[in-house]
Amino acid sequence: MEGTFRFETISSYNDLNNHKTLHPLVSVIDLSKAKPRSWGGAKTVRIRYDFYCIFLKEVNCGDLKYGRHYYDYQEGTLVFLAPGQVTEIENSGEVYQPMGHALVFHPDLIRGTALAKAIDAYNFFSYQSNEALHLSDRERQIVMDCFSKIEFELQQNVDKHSKKLIASNIELFLNYCERFYDRQFITRDNVNKGILEKFEDLLNGYFSSDNPQLIGLPSVAYFANELHLSANYFGDLIKKETGQSAKEYVQSKIIEVAKNKVFESDKTVNEIAFEMGFKYPQHFTRLFKQRVGHTPNEYRNLN
């Protein structure tokens, strides 16, 4: 049995959670105060939110799924959703009590603020479900402090400062989350190094296969998909591990392979370009000169 729900407004989500609407565009919710849920007995529930959602999960209360993957969450885990994303909740179909906290805010809240210009830079809103943020006890306390500051402002009378202060506190919270993700990239170093090794193997395998002729030049999205990661999470991980963006890392491999082909082969530059997946030889020559300092023919003659 399946059910589909859509929340278009903050007030509709507040109503679900037995929470008073203090501001039409933003809310901090204590999920333990919500009424027990059954979702009409549905075992698989699809939910779409038309606003930003950040959930602080306290206990496992059903398997949360986004896309094809289950959320990698445990007690003290933050999950981020951007407007329009759809999650699935799978449970036994029985009534359960949600636990944890949520910060939800509508895009209209931040229009015209500094946060509106910066919001797309917070890549974790487009991370996949298995890339949730796991908090230490101290980090969890910082999150709760940020939620408290936002809630305090919501309880004041609305004035000309309200929007700016609320948006600033949300931005402060998101900046902390960036710091926490940087810490997680470090503390999960063994996992990350395993991903980097697999990435390197995939890169090598790509150019030793027919993929360049069949697919074209390798893209960051291709490798992220092969590794079951979102492109943003994958890009952030590679940047933290190597100091290069994933695109730069891929281009470095392209140039490394190209150098070998130019130096060792008697094929023309055009033949090498097409063999490597370039649609147009001039694009190959331009990239080669940008990265090497010489055109392919100049490099061949120098060596």
GROMACS .gro file of C-alpha atoms in nm, residues 79-200:
model
  122
   79VAL     CA    1   1.927   1.525   0.657
   80PHE     CA    2   1.891   1.811   0.406
   81LEU     CA    3   1.620   1.852   0.141
   82ALA     CA    4   1.579   2.129  -0.116
   83PRO     CA    5   1.238   2.243  -0.246
   84GLY     CA    6   1.078   1.995  -0.483
   85GLN     CA    7   1.267   1.691  -0.363
   86VAL     CA    8   1.066   1.379  -0.288
   87THR     CA    9   1.142   1.138  -0.005
   88GLU     CA   10   1.000   0.798   0.070
   89ILE     CA   11   0.926   0.658   0.414
   90GLU     CA   12   0.901   0.283   0.446
   91ASN     CA   13   0.759   0.139   0.766
   92SER     CA   14   0.545  -0.145   0.889
   93GLY     CA   15   0.226   0.050   0.827
   94GLU     CA   16   0.171   0.083   1.201
   95VAL     CA   17   0.132   0.403   1.402
   96TYR     CA   18   0.460   0.553   1.522
   97GLN     CA   19   0.574   0.861   1.711
   98PRO     CA   20   0.817   1.081   1.515
   99MET     CA   21   1.114   1.212   1.712
  100GLY     CA   22   1.378   1.475   1.652
  101HIS     CA   23   1.369   1.834   1.529
  102ALA     CA   24   1.323   2.009   1.197
  103LEU     CA   25   1.404   2.348   1.050
  104VAL     CA   26   1.187   2.429   0.749
  105PHE     CA   27   1.189   2.752   0.551
  106HIS     CA   28   1.031   2.865   0.225
  107PRO     CA   29   1.247   3.013  -0.056
  108ASP     CA   30   1.040   3.333  -0.029
  109LEU     CA   31   1.183   3.388   0.321
  110ILE     CA   32   1.535   3.451   0.192
  111ARG     CA   33   1.460   3.644  -0.127
  112GLY     CA   34   1.662   3.964  -0.131
  113THR     CA   35   1.896   3.849   0.147
  114ALA     CA   36   2.263   3.751   0.140
  115LEU     CA   37   2.154   3.390   0.197
  116ALA     CA   38   1.956   3.387  -0.129
  117LYS     CA   39   2.278   3.452  -0.320
  118ALA     CA   40   2.469   3.187  -0.124
  119ILE     CA   41   2.210   2.909  -0.087
  120ASP     CA   42   2.320   2.720  -0.401
  121ALA     CA   43   2.674   2.699  -0.265
  122TYR     CA   44   2.556   2.467   0.015
  123ASN     CA   45   2.604   2.151  -0.188
  124PHE     CA   46   2.469   1.923   0.082
  125PHE     CA   47   2.111   2.013  -0.019
  126SER     CA   48   2.172   1.801  -0.329
  127TYR     CA   49   2.369   1.520  -0.166
  128GLN     CA   50   2.217   1.174  -0.196
  129SER     CA   51   2.044   0.992   0.083
  130ASN     CA   52   2.350   0.787   0.182
  131GLU     CA   53   2.553   1.106   0.235
  132ALA     CA   54   2.380   1.241   0.547
  133LEU     CA   55   2.572   1.439   0.811
  134HIS     CA   56   2.652   1.249   1.132
  135LEU     CA   57   2.697   1.474   1.434
  136SER     CA   58   2.911   1.442   1.743
  137ASP     CA   59   2.744   1.530   2.073
  138ARG     CA   60   2.911   1.871   2.070
  139GLU     CA   61   2.803   1.939   1.712
  140ARG     CA   62   2.449   1.836   1.796
  141GLN     CA   63   2.447   2.092   2.078
  142ILE     CA   64   2.561   2.364   1.836
  143VAL     CA   65   2.278   2.268   1.600
  144MET     CA   66   2.026   2.288   1.882
  145ASP     CA   67   2.167   2.629   1.985
  146CYS     CA   68   2.118   2.755   1.629
  147PHE     CA   69   1.762   2.622   1.623
  148SER     CA   70   1.698   2.795   1.958
  149LYS     CA   71   1.822   3.130   1.822
  150ILE     CA   72   1.591   3.103   1.521
  151GLU     CA   73   1.299   3.000   1.740
  152PHE     CA   74   1.366   3.289   1.979
  153GLU     CA   75   1.348   3.535   1.690
  154LEU     CA   76   1.024   3.375   1.568
  155GLN     CA   77   0.866   3.442   1.906
  156GLN     CA   78   0.936   3.818   1.883
  157ASN     CA   79   0.704   4.069   1.726
  158VAL     CA   80   0.772   4.099   1.354
  159ASP     CA   81   0.957   4.419   1.265
  160LYS     CA   82   1.188   4.545   0.989
  161HIS     CA   83   1.479   4.346   1.135
  162SER     CA   84   1.301   4.010   1.158
  163LYS     CA   85   1.370   3.878   0.808
  164LYS     CA   86   1.738   3.974   0.815
  165LEU     CA   87   1.797   3.825   1.161
  166ILE     CA   88   1.618   3.499   1.082
  167ALA     CA   89   1.798   3.459   0.749
  168SER     CA   90   2.133   3.542   0.915
  169ASN     CA   91   2.079   3.277   1.182
  170ILE     CA   92   1.986   3.020   0.918
  171GLU     CA   93   2.301   3.111   0.726
  172LEU     CA   94   2.508   3.075   1.046
  173PHE     CA   95   2.360   2.729   1.098
  174LEU     CA   96   2.437   2.626   0.738
  175ASN     CA   97   2.795   2.753   0.775
  176TYR     CA   98   2.836   2.531   1.080
  177CYS     CA   99   2.704   2.240   0.873
  178GLU     CA  100   2.974   2.308   0.613
  179ARG     CA  101   3.234   2.286   0.890
  180PHE     CA  102   3.081   1.962   1.021
  181TYR     CA  103   3.086   1.809   0.672
  182ASP     CA  104   3.454   1.903   0.639
  183ARG     CA  105   3.515   1.718   0.966
  184GLN     CA  106   3.317   1.418   0.838
  185PHE     CA  107   3.524   1.404   0.519
  186ILE     CA  108   3.831   1.378   0.745
  187THR     CA  109   3.695   1.130   1.000
  188ARG     CA  110   3.569   0.904   0.721
  189ASP     CA  111   3.911   0.920   0.559
  190ASN     CA  112   3.942   0.544   0.507
  191VAL     CA  113   3.608   0.535   0.327
  192ASN     CA  114   3.705   0.838   0.119
  193LYS     CA  115   4.042   0.692   0.022
  194GLY     CA  116   3.860   0.379  -0.090
  195ILE     CA  117   3.639   0.594  -0.311
  196LEU     CA  118   3.943   0.777  -0.450
  197GLU     CA  119   4.108   0.445  -0.536
  198LYS     CA  120   3.792   0.323  -0.709
  199PHE     CA  121   3.772   0.654  -0.896
  200GLU     CA  122   4.130   0.610  -1.017
   0.00000   0.00000   0.00000
